[in-house]
Short mmCIF file of C-alpha atoms and ligand atoms in Angstrom, two decimals:
data_model
loop_
_atom_site.label_atom_id
_atom_site.label_comp_id
_atom_site.label_asym_id
_atom_site.label_seq_id
_atom_site.Cartn_x
_atom_site.Cartn_y
_atom_site.Cartn_z
CA UNK A 1029 -37.87 4.03 3.18
CA UNK A 1030 -34.82 1.96 4.27
CA UNK A 1031 -31.54 1.61 2.48
CA UNK A 1032 -30.52 -1.79 0.55
CA UNK A 1033 -26.92 -1.52 2.55
CA UNK A 1034 -25.55 0.27 5.38
CA UNK A 1035 -22.17 0.89 3.41
CA UNK A 1036 -21.21 0.66 -0.46
CA UNK A 1037 -17.59 0.20 -1.02
CA UNK A 1038 -16.29 0.70 -4.61
CA UNK A 1039 -13.38 -1.12 -5.13
CA UNK A 1040 -12.15 -4.60 -3.80
CA UNK A 1041 -8.41 -4.16 -3.85
CA UNK A 1042 -6.57 -4.56 -0.76
CA UNK A 1043 -8.03 -1.33 0.80
CA UNK A 1044 -11.44 -2.18 -0.25
CA UNK A 1045 -11.09 -5.64 0.71
CA UNK A 1046 -9.91 -5.24 4.34
CA UNK A 1047 -12.83 -2.41 4.89
CA UNK A 1048 -15.40 -4.80 4.23
CA UNK A 1049 -14.03 -7.70 5.97
CA UNK A 1050 -13.55 -5.43 9.21
CA UNK A 1051 -17.07 -3.94 8.80
CA UNK A 1052 -18.91 -7.51 7.85
CA UNK A 1053 -17.64 -8.96 10.90
CA UNK A 1054 -19.28 -6.06 12.72
CA UNK A 1055 -22.43 -6.90 11.32
CA UNK A 1056 -22.50 -3.95 8.93
CA UNK A 1057 -24.81 -4.95 5.86
CA UNK A 1058 -22.19 -4.26 3.17
CA UNK A 1059 -22.25 -4.35 -0.70
CA UNK A 1060 -18.67 -4.49 -2.78
CA UNK A 1061 -18.53 -3.12 -6.25
CA UNK A 1062 -15.63 -4.33 -8.25
CA UNK A 1063 -14.56 -4.01 -11.70
CA UNK A 1064 -12.37 -6.98 -12.38
CA UNK A 1065 -13.81 -10.48 -11.34
CA UNK A 1066 -10.91 -11.59 -9.10
CA UNK A 1067 -9.47 -14.88 -10.55
CA UNK A 1068 -7.18 -17.07 -8.08
CA UNK A 1069 -6.13 -19.59 -10.27
CA UNK A 1070 -2.97 -19.13 -10.93
CA UNK A 1071 -0.15 -21.78 -11.27
CA UNK A 1072 1.54 -22.84 -7.50
CA UNK A 1073 5.00 -22.31 -9.05
CA UNK A 1074 4.51 -18.84 -10.50
CA UNK A 1075 5.00 -15.73 -8.01
CA UNK A 1076 3.01 -12.29 -8.68
CA UNK A 1077 5.10 -9.92 -10.50
CA UNK A 1078 3.22 -7.50 -7.38
CA UNK A 1079 4.51 -7.77 -4.41
CA UNK A 1080 4.15 -5.08 -1.17
CA UNK A 1081 6.39 -4.93 1.77
CA UNK A 1082 3.49 -5.38 4.81
CA UNK A 1083 3.92 -3.26 7.83
CA UNK A 1084 4.06 -4.81 11.51
CA UNK A 1085 0.68 -2.88 12.09
CA UNK A 1086 -1.30 -3.83 8.91
CA UNK A 1087 0.15 -7.53 9.93
CA UNK A 1088 -1.81 -7.20 12.79
CA UNK A 1089 -4.91 -5.19 11.20
CA UNK A 1090 -4.74 -8.96 8.78
CA UNK A 1091 -4.65 -11.02 11.87
CA UNK A 1092 -7.34 -9.08 13.53
CA UNK A 1093 -9.61 -9.68 10.79
CA UNK A 1094 -8.51 -13.39 10.20
CA UNK A 1095 -6.84 -13.05 6.89
CA UNK A 1096 -3.37 -13.51 8.10
CA UNK A 1097 -3.60 -17.46 8.53
CA UNK A 1098 -4.37 -17.85 5.00
CA UNK A 1099 -1.37 -15.51 3.73
CA UNK A 1100 1.12 -17.28 6.02
CA UNK A 1101 -0.59 -20.85 4.26
CA UNK A 1102 0.02 -19.24 0.92
CA UNK A 1103 3.35 -17.50 0.66
CA UNK A 1104 5.26 -14.65 2.99
CA UNK A 1105 8.42 -13.43 3.14
CA UNK A 1106 10.32 -12.49 6.64
CA UNK A 1107 12.91 -9.53 6.31
CA UNK A 1108 14.69 -9.01 9.46
CA UNK A 1109 17.48 -6.05 7.72
CA UNK A 1110 16.98 -2.94 5.76
CA UNK A 1111 20.27 -1.66 3.76
CA UNK A 1112 20.10 1.52 1.88
CA UNK A 1113 23.22 2.98 0.21
CA UNK A 1114 23.89 5.43 -2.19
CA UNK A 1115 25.34 5.16 -5.47
CA UNK A 1116 27.15 8.16 -6.03
CA UNK A 1117 29.13 8.56 -2.34
CA UNK A 1118 29.39 6.16 0.24
CA UNK A 1119 26.68 6.67 2.22
CA UNK A 1120 24.62 3.88 3.71
CA UNK A 1121 22.58 2.75 6.53
CA UNK A 1122 21.95 -0.61 7.99
CA UNK A 1123 18.37 -1.25 10.01
CA UNK A 1124 18.56 -4.33 11.78
CA UNK A 1125 15.06 -6.04 13.77
CA UNK A 1126 17.66 -7.11 16.39
CA UNK A 1127 18.69 -3.81 17.19
CA UNK A 1128 14.66 -3.12 18.52
CA UNK A 1129 14.63 -6.40 20.01
CA UNK A 1130 12.22 -7.86 17.89
CA UNK A 1131 12.14 -11.23 15.46
CA UNK A 1132 11.21 -8.66 11.64
CA UNK A 1133 10.66 -5.42 10.28
CA UNK A 1134 8.05 -6.62 8.23
CA UNK A 1135 7.09 -9.38 5.42
CA UNK A 1136 6.89 -8.85 1.88
CA UNK A 1137 4.02 -10.33 0.47
CA UNK A 1138 2.38 -11.14 -3.04
CA UNK A 1139 -0.96 -9.02 -4.08
CA UNK A 1140 -2.63 -11.52 -5.22
CA UNK A 1141 -2.15 -13.69 -1.96
CA UNK A 1142 -3.14 -10.93 0.12
CA UNK A 1143 -6.42 -10.71 -2.30
CA UNK A 1144 -7.13 -14.52 -1.95
CA UNK A 1145 -6.73 -14.55 2.17
CA UNK A 1146 -9.60 -11.33 2.14
CA UNK A 1147 -11.75 -12.86 -0.55
CA UNK A 1148 -12.00 -15.82 1.57
CA UNK A 1149 -13.15 -13.72 4.40
CA UNK A 1150 -15.60 -11.89 2.43
CA UNK A 1151 -17.14 -14.90 1.28
CA UNK A 1152 -17.69 -16.72 4.90
CA UNK A 1153 -19.84 -13.53 5.83
CA UNK A 1154 -23.85 -13.55 4.80
CA UNK A 1155 -23.87 -9.51 5.56
CA UNK A 1156 -21.52 -9.09 2.00
CA UNK A 1157 -22.72 -8.91 -1.11
CA UNK A 1158 -20.26 -8.65 -3.66
CA UNK A 1159 -20.66 -7.46 -7.01
CA UNK A 1160 -18.56 -7.85 -9.88
CA UNK A 1161 -17.63 -7.42 -12.61
CA UNK A 1162 -19.52 -4.28 -11.94
CA UNK A 1163 -18.61 -0.91 -12.43
CA UNK A 1164 -20.27 2.63 -11.03
CA UNK A 1165 -22.09 5.09 -13.33
CA UNK A 1166 -23.39 7.48 -11.47
CA UNK A 1167 -23.93 8.94 -8.05
CA UNK A 1168 -26.51 10.38 -6.35
CA UNK A 1169 -26.46 12.33 -2.30
CA UNK A 1170 -29.06 13.13 -0.57
CA UNK A 1171 -30.00 14.14 3.06
CA UNK A 1172 -30.66 10.35 3.95
CA UNK A 1173 -29.00 8.20 1.80
CA UNK A 1174 -26.60 7.97 -1.18
CA UNK A 1175 -27.30 6.02 -4.25
CA UNK A 1176 -25.17 4.48 -7.01
CA UNK A 1177 -26.07 3.02 -10.26
CA UNK A 1178 -24.20 0.35 -12.05
CA UNK A 1179 -23.10 -0.49 -15.34
CA UNK A 1180 -25.94 -3.25 -15.42
CA UNK A 1181 -28.46 -1.13 -14.82
CA UNK A 1182 -28.72 -1.85 -10.70
CA UNK A 1183 -29.21 0.74 -8.19
CA UNK A 1184 -28.33 0.60 -4.86
CA UNK A 1185 -28.67 2.76 -1.68
CA UNK A 1186 -26.75 2.92 1.65
CA UNK A 1187 -26.28 5.02 4.47
CA UNK A 1188 -22.57 5.41 3.15
CA UNK A 1189 -20.54 5.22 0.17
CA UNK A 1190 -16.97 4.36 0.17
CA UNK A 1191 -14.18 5.19 -2.38
CA UNK A 1192 -11.62 2.51 -2.50
CA UNK A 1193 -11.02 2.26 -6.23
CA UNK A 1194 -7.48 3.44 -6.65
CA UNK A 1195 -5.82 6.45 -7.82
CA UNK A 1196 -7.81 6.83 -10.80
CA UNK A 1197 -11.11 6.66 -8.60
CA UNK A 1198 -14.15 7.22 -10.27
CA UNK A 1199 -16.29 7.84 -7.62
CA UNK A 1200 -14.14 10.50 -6.45
CA UNK A 1201 -14.56 11.66 -9.88
CA UNK A 1202 -18.33 11.31 -9.81
CA UNK A 1203 -18.49 13.51 -6.63
CA UNK A 1204 -16.40 16.20 -7.44
CA UNK A 1205 -13.75 15.96 -5.50
CA UNK A 1206 -10.41 17.39 -6.82
CA UNK A 1207 -6.40 15.99 -6.47
CA UNK A 1208 -3.42 17.94 -5.96
CA UNK A 1209 -0.35 16.43 -6.80
CA UNK A 1210 2.05 15.82 -9.60
CA UNK A 1211 4.21 13.22 -11.59
CA UNK A 1212 7.62 12.24 -10.09
CA UNK A 1213 8.94 11.80 -14.06
CA UNK A 1214 9.91 8.56 -12.65
CA UNK A 1215 8.04 4.79 -13.82
CA UNK A 1216 8.33 1.84 -11.27
CA UNK A 1217 10.20 -1.45 -13.42
CA UNK A 1218 8.72 -4.56 -11.45
CA UNK A 1219 9.93 -8.25 -11.89
CA UNK A 1220 11.14 -11.53 -10.34
CA UNK A 1221 14.81 -11.90 -10.38
CA UNK A 1222 17.17 -14.85 -9.45
CA UNK A 1223 20.62 -14.19 -7.88
CA UNK A 1224 23.23 -16.58 -7.13
CA UNK A 1225 23.07 -15.34 -3.26
CA UNK A 1226 19.78 -15.41 -1.42
CA UNK A 1227 18.89 -12.38 -0.11
CA UNK A 1228 19.58 -12.94 3.51
CA UNK A 1229 16.38 -11.61 4.99
CA UNK A 1230 16.85 -8.28 4.12
CA UNK A 1231 15.49 -5.60 1.78
CA UNK A 1232 18.07 -3.76 -0.32
CA UNK A 1233 17.97 -0.54 -1.49
CA UNK A 1234 20.09 1.53 -3.86
CA UNK A 1235 20.05 5.01 -4.65
CA UNK A 1236 20.90 6.27 -8.36
CA UNK A 1237 20.08 9.76 -9.35
CA UNK A 1238 17.31 8.46 -11.74
CA UNK A 1239 15.70 6.67 -8.70
CA UNK A 1240 16.09 3.73 -6.14
CA UNK A 1241 16.30 0.33 -7.04
CA UNK A 1242 15.12 -2.29 -4.61
CA UNK A 1243 15.31 -5.67 -4.16
CA UNK A 1244 12.46 -7.21 -1.86
CA UNK A 1245 12.68 -10.65 -0.78
CA UNK A 1246 10.99 -13.52 -1.76
CA UNK A 1247 10.04 -16.70 -0.07
CA UNK A 1248 12.18 -18.84 -2.10
CA UNK A 1249 15.52 -17.00 -1.70
CA UNK A 1250 14.78 -14.61 -5.05
CA UNK A 1251 14.10 -11.29 -4.93
CA UNK A 1252 11.36 -8.78 -6.16
CA UNK A 1253 12.39 -5.86 -7.76
CA UNK A 1254 10.99 -2.10 -8.28
CA UNK A 1255 13.48 0.12 -10.17
CA UNK A 1256 12.54 3.91 -10.14
CA UNK A 1257 13.83 5.53 -13.14
CA UNK A 1258 13.28 8.20 -15.84
CA UNK A 1259 10.35 6.81 -18.37
CA UNK A 1260 12.23 6.82 -20.93
CA UNK A 1261 14.97 4.34 -19.60
CA UNK A 1262 12.00 2.55 -18.07
CA UNK A 1263 10.51 2.15 -21.41
CA UNK A 1264 13.95 1.11 -22.65
CA UNK A 1265 14.42 -1.48 -19.88
CA UNK A 1266 11.02 -3.38 -20.81
CA UNK A 1267 12.48 -3.65 -24.48
CA UNK A 1268 15.45 -5.39 -23.28
CA UNK A 1269 15.93 -9.14 -23.80
CA UNK A 1270 16.60 -10.73 -20.58
CA UNK A 1271 19.99 -11.51 -21.01
CA UNK A 1272 20.96 -7.47 -21.55
CA UNK A 1273 18.34 -6.54 -18.96
CA UNK A 1274 20.12 -8.19 -16.21
CA UNK A 1275 23.41 -6.89 -17.23
CA UNK A 1276 21.99 -3.74 -16.68
CA UNK A 1277 20.45 -4.54 -13.60
CA UNK A 1278 24.34 -5.78 -12.67
CA UNK A 1279 25.63 -2.70 -13.21
CA UNK A 1280 23.21 -0.57 -11.51
CA UNK A 1281 22.78 -2.60 -8.10
CA UNK A 1282 26.45 -3.93 -8.01
CA UNK A 1283 27.50 -7.85 -6.28
CA UNK A 1284 25.59 -7.42 -3.07
CA UNK A 1285 23.65 -10.49 -4.40
CA UNK A 1286 26.14 -11.99 -6.34
CA UNK A 1287 25.12 -13.01 -10.26
CA UNK A 1288 21.69 -11.21 -11.67
CA UNK A 1289 20.99 -15.14 -12.97
CA UNK A 1290 17.27 -15.15 -14.56
CA UNK A 1291 14.34 -12.49 -14.53
CA UNK A 1292 10.69 -13.11 -14.79
CA UNK A 1293 8.01 -10.93 -17.27
CA UNK A 1294 9.07 -7.38 -16.13
CA UNK A 1295 6.28 -4.15 -15.96
CA UNK A 1296 6.32 -0.59 -15.60
CA UNK A 1297 4.11 1.34 -13.36
CA UNK A 1298 4.24 5.33 -13.65
CA UNK A 1299 4.84 6.66 -10.19
CA UNK A 1300 2.55 9.92 -9.02
CA UNK A 1301 1.80 11.91 -6.02
CA UNK A 1302 -1.72 12.41 -5.52
CA UNK A 1303 -3.46 13.56 -2.94
CA UNK A 1304 -7.40 14.29 -2.76
CA UNK A 1305 -8.50 17.81 -1.84
CA UNK A 1306 -10.75 16.29 0.56
CA UNK A 1307 -11.30 12.89 1.98
CA UNK A 1308 -14.94 12.70 2.71
CA UNK A 1309 -18.46 14.61 2.03
CA UNK A 1310 -21.62 13.80 3.42
CA UNK A 1311 -22.48 10.27 3.07
CA UNK A 1312 -19.17 9.87 1.28
CA UNK A 1313 -15.56 8.79 2.35
CA UNK A 1314 -12.58 8.18 0.46
CA UNK A 1315 -9.44 5.69 0.89
CA UNK A 1316 -6.62 4.01 -0.06
CA UNK A 1317 -4.89 4.86 -3.08
CA UNK A 1318 -8.35 7.23 -4.08
CA UNK A 1319 -7.36 9.34 -1.28
CA UNK A 1320 -3.46 9.74 -1.57
CA UNK A 1321 -0.66 7.94 -3.92
CA UNK A 1322 3.14 7.92 -2.80
CA UNK A 1323 6.41 6.99 -4.10
CA UNK A 1324 6.88 3.57 -3.98
CA UNK A 1325 10.58 3.66 -2.39
CA UNK A 1326 9.67 3.33 1.24
CA UNK A 1327 6.82 0.54 0.29
CA UNK A 1328 3.85 2.38 2.56
CA UNK A 1329 1.74 3.03 -0.08
CA UNK A 1330 -0.65 0.13 0.89
CA UNK A 1331 0.10 0.31 4.57
CA UNK A 1332 -1.33 3.55 4.52
CA UNK A 1333 -4.62 2.59 2.97
CA UNK A 1334 -4.83 -0.24 5.30
CA UNK A 1335 -4.34 2.03 8.18
CA UNK A 1336 -7.26 4.23 6.78
CA UNK A 1337 -9.89 1.35 6.39
CA UNK A 1338 -8.99 0.04 10.05
CA UNK A 1339 -9.45 3.99 11.38
CA UNK A 1340 -12.60 4.04 9.25
CA UNK A 1341 -14.09 1.17 10.67
CA UNK A 1342 -13.20 2.12 14.13
CA UNK A 1343 -15.13 5.45 13.49
CA UNK A 1344 -18.21 3.95 11.90
CA UNK A 1345 -18.27 0.82 14.81
CA UNK A 1346 -18.24 3.91 17.46
CA UNK A 1347 -20.49 6.03 15.83
CA UNK A 1348 -22.86 2.87 15.40
CA UNK A 1349 -22.76 2.53 19.40
CA UNK A 1350 -23.23 5.95 20.20
CA UNK A 1351 -26.55 5.80 17.96
CA UNK A 1352 -25.26 8.54 15.17
CA UNK A 1353 -25.84 8.67 11.38
CA UNK A 1354 -22.62 6.58 9.72
CA UNK A 1355 -23.24 8.82 6.80
CA UNK A 1356 -23.22 12.31 8.77
CA UNK A 1357 -20.70 14.31 7.46
CA UNK A 1358 -19.56 15.11 11.29
CA UNK A 1359 -18.94 11.04 12.20
CA UNK A 1360 -17.01 11.13 8.52
CA UNK A 1361 -15.12 13.91 9.41
CA UNK A 1362 -13.53 12.25 12.62
CA UNK A 1363 -11.54 9.74 10.25
CA UNK A 1364 -10.70 12.43 7.43
CA UNK A 1365 -8.69 14.58 10.78
CA UNK A 1366 -7.32 10.91 12.04
CA UNK A 1367 -5.87 9.64 8.47
CA UNK A 1368 -5.27 12.96 6.75
CA UNK A 1369 -1.81 14.30 9.06
CA UNK A 1370 -0.61 11.04 9.02
CA UNK A 1371 -0.93 10.60 5.11
CA UNK A 1372 0.26 13.76 4.42
CA UNK A 1373 3.22 13.33 6.47
CA UNK A 1374 4.36 10.47 4.81
CA UNK A 1375 3.75 12.12 1.63
CA UNK A 1376 6.02 15.04 2.52
CA UNK A 1377 8.49 12.29 4.21
CA UNK A 1378 8.78 10.21 0.54
CA UNK A 1379 8.77 13.72 -1.45
CA UNK A 1380 11.69 14.53 0.48
CA UNK A 1381 13.54 11.56 -0.09
CA UNK A 1382 12.98 11.60 -3.68
CA UNK A 1383 14.31 15.05 -4.19
CA UNK A 1384 17.38 14.74 -1.66
CA UNK A 1385 18.62 11.06 -3.79
CA UNK A 1386 17.64 12.41 -7.18
CA UNK A 1387 19.82 15.43 -6.31
CA UNK A 1388 23.52 15.82 -8.58
CA UNK A 1389 24.47 19.23 -7.05
CA UNK A 1390 27.81 18.45 -5.08
CA UNK A 1391 26.55 20.14 -1.91
CA UNK A 1392 23.71 17.78 -1.33
CA UNK A 1393 25.15 14.74 -2.28
CA UNK A 1394 27.36 15.65 0.60
CA UNK A 1395 24.88 16.44 2.47
CA UNK A 1396 23.06 13.07 1.92
CA UNK A 1397 26.28 11.14 2.74
CA UNK A 1398 27.09 12.48 5.66
CA UNK A 1399 23.25 12.59 6.79
CA UNK A 1400 23.17 8.59 5.78
CA UNK A 1401 26.40 8.15 7.88
CA UNK A 1402 25.05 10.47 10.74
CA UNK A 1403 21.79 8.39 10.92
CA UNK A 1404 23.29 5.02 11.05
CA UNK A 1405 25.43 5.97 13.88
CA UNK A 1406 22.66 7.49 15.80
CA UNK A 1407 20.72 4.74 17.38
CA UNK A 1408 17.93 6.09 18.96
CA UNK A 1409 17.36 8.35 15.64
CA UNK A 1410 17.42 5.23 13.81
CA UNK A 1411 15.02 3.32 16.16
CA UNK A 1412 12.54 5.52 15.71
CA UNK A 1413 12.48 5.40 11.93
CA UNK A 1414 12.58 1.98 12.05
CA UNK A 1415 9.41 1.92 13.99
CA UNK A 1416 7.88 4.43 11.42
CA UNK A 1417 8.59 2.22 8.53
CA UNK A 1418 7.22 -0.60 10.64
CA UNK A 1419 3.93 1.44 10.90
CA UNK A 1420 4.40 1.34 14.99
CA UNK A 1421 4.06 5.19 15.46
CA UNK A 1422 1.59 7.11 15.22
CA UNK A 1423 -2.30 7.49 16.30
CA UNK A 1424 -2.91 3.22 16.03
CA UNK A 1425 -6.47 2.42 15.22
CA UNK A 1426 -7.72 -0.46 17.60
CA UNK A 1427 -7.29 -3.26 14.74
CA UNK A 1428 -3.55 -2.14 14.02
CA UNK A 1429 -2.65 -2.60 17.92
CA UNK A 1430 -4.32 -6.13 17.71
CA UNK A 1431 -7.67 -4.97 19.26
CA UNK A 1432 -11.12 -6.23 18.48
CA UNK A 1433 -12.72 -3.07 16.73
CA UNK A 1434 -15.41 -4.21 19.46
CA UNK A 1435 -12.95 -3.17 22.22
CA UNK A 1436 -13.33 -5.43 24.23
CA UNK A 1437 -9.96 -7.23 24.55
C1 FAD B 2773 5.48 -0.22 -8.78
C2 FAD B 2773 4.72 -0.51 -6.90
C3 FAD B 2773 5.40 -0.89 -6.22
C4 FAD B 2773 4.66 -0.96 -4.46
N1 FAD B 2773 5.09 -1.12 -3.59
C5 FAD B 2773 4.43 -1.24 -2.43
C6 FAD B 2773 4.80 -1.83 -1.32
O1 FAD B 2773 6.22 -2.65 -1.29
N2 FAD B 2773 4.09 -1.65 -0.54
C7 FAD B 2773 3.11 -0.79 0.17
O2 FAD B 2773 2.66 -0.54 1.06
N3 FAD B 2773 2.82 -0.40 -1.08
C8 FAD B 2773 3.21 -0.15 -2.44
N4 FAD B 2773 2.44 0.08 -3.57
C9 FAD B 2773 1.74 0.95 -3.56
C10 FAD B 2773 0.12 -0.54 -3.25
O3 FAD B 2773 0.29 -1.04 -4.54
C11 FAD B 2773 -0.88 0.96 -3.78
O4 FAD B 2773 -0.95 1.47 -2.67
C12 FAD B 2773 -1.99 -0.12 -3.57
O5 FAD B 2773 -2.37 -1.08 -4.25
C13 FAD B 2773 -3.54 0.43 -3.25
O6 FAD B 2773 -4.22 -0.29 -3.04
P1 FAD B 2773 -6.12 0.26 -3.05
O7 FAD B 2773 -6.93 -1.10 -2.24
O8 FAD B 2773 -6.51 1.47 -2.57
O9 FAD B 2773 -6.04 0.00 -4.83
P2 FAD B 2773 -5.84 -0.62 -6.08
O10 FAD B 2773 -4.94 -1.93 -5.48
O11 FAD B 2773 -5.96 0.57 -7.20
O12 FAD B 2773 -7.43 -1.10 -5.95
C14 FAD B 2773 -8.81 -0.31 -6.74
C15 FAD B 2773 -9.24 -1.56 -6.90
O13 FAD B 2773 -10.44 -0.91 -7.17
C16 FAD B 2773 -11.30 -1.58 -8.62
N5 FAD B 2773 -12.09 -0.61 -9.27
C17 FAD B 2773 -11.06 0.56 -10.20
N6 FAD B 2773 -12.31 1.00 -10.68
C18 FAD B 2773 -13.56 0.74 -10.39
C19 FAD B 2773 -14.80 1.70 -10.62
N7 FAD B 2773 -15.20 2.25 -11.31
N8 FAD B 2773 -15.91 0.52 -10.31
C20 FAD B 2773 -15.50 -0.42 -9.36
N9 FAD B 2773 -13.99 -1.15 -8.86
C21 FAD B 2773 -13.19 -0.69 -9.48
C22 FAD B 2773 -10.01 -1.94 -9.12
O14 FAD B 2773 -10.07 -3.22 -10.14
C23 FAD B 2773 -9.37 -2.40 -7.81
O15 FAD B 2773 -9.52 -3.99 -7.65
C24 FAD B 2773 3.67 -0.03 -4.42
C25 FAD B 2773 2.90 0.72 -5.89
C26 FAD B 2773 3.43 0.40 -6.66
C27 FAD B 2773 2.88 1.10 -8.35
#
């Protein structure tokens, strides 16, 4: 019996949609199941509450699958510098793309802009079937196929089913894959803020004992904030009127960007570290937030997921070239071995940062302020951190290097 599809991807967020584009462009027959029908009709003068720092490696992935041009035409905001400082001392660090001889460190992009560009690419591919709004209700894995049932009664079969359905992945749950992790006891408050000084193409981050406060530069000169703080404080911040909120923001951040003039709607997201105990089973793979979530303090979450998508696509294309079964566990384990180590290293780094900057112990405060100063004055270390933040270190996929998946470049 032949399967309906080669691959079923559950979840068409930034990660699932990227994987679908990469595989669809390679001729795989792909079904994408997405719970929320995307709505791309937003007022042109509005800015999405959710933005992401997109690394240079992720930009290359978007370029490779043809989405970057649409993203640029919509709105992306380059940043050239990052300034990080500790509110409880004088430790500070300044990263500048000029030190690496490159024009920028990355871009801040509204999540809906990225999704719009990816969906434009998906719609152009006849071998992709987007099923939305639809969710999965059942998973059955047998020796030669995976089968999923949808809430509208449809049943789909494929050689491989992929979970890209986010941190509370239903597919991961149906597959019985457990996660480990813990709450950071912080919520991330997000909002769009207008300041009297423009951002100077700089991402700013001030570390407070309750969590970091980041100002990310937007294309119109304003900034998008991620204010990580205790759940109680986050709730109180959401309840304030705009003027009182801006007052608190001003006193917490200081005057590096002048006066806080206006803010858009606010929202808060609970922050958790979570890691799936396995990324693969026979005929099943997890990626993106379904496999791992990290603290947003270094803006790496979706970038790790995009790296997963590019690596999985490469493994599957290679397997097909070698006439191997793309759902075989030994094939999928190549993806798991490739990505698990890199993701765990980032999780550990983010966790270490969170603990280091969250401590009020005098000795730790001293260590981090001295450490920031030393790192700032040690060019090779600083450059390595910058290259890591840009996604340029580690075992990069062909797409992240700007090469085609067919390996013909
Ligand atoms: C405050 C905050 C700031 C952040 N800032 C950054 C940043 O600057 N840079 C960065 O790299 N990362 C950042 N992140 C992390 C980033 O947002 C996530 O890592 C990223 O969104 C994960 O993408 P994903 O596609 O894996 O999952 P999601 O974005 O969660 O997408 C999952 C998709 O699956 C769909 N879905 C869910 N369940 C089902 C189902 N049962 N059936 C079908 N479809 C389903 C959902 O509708 C959704 O479309 C931030 C996170 C937070 C909370």
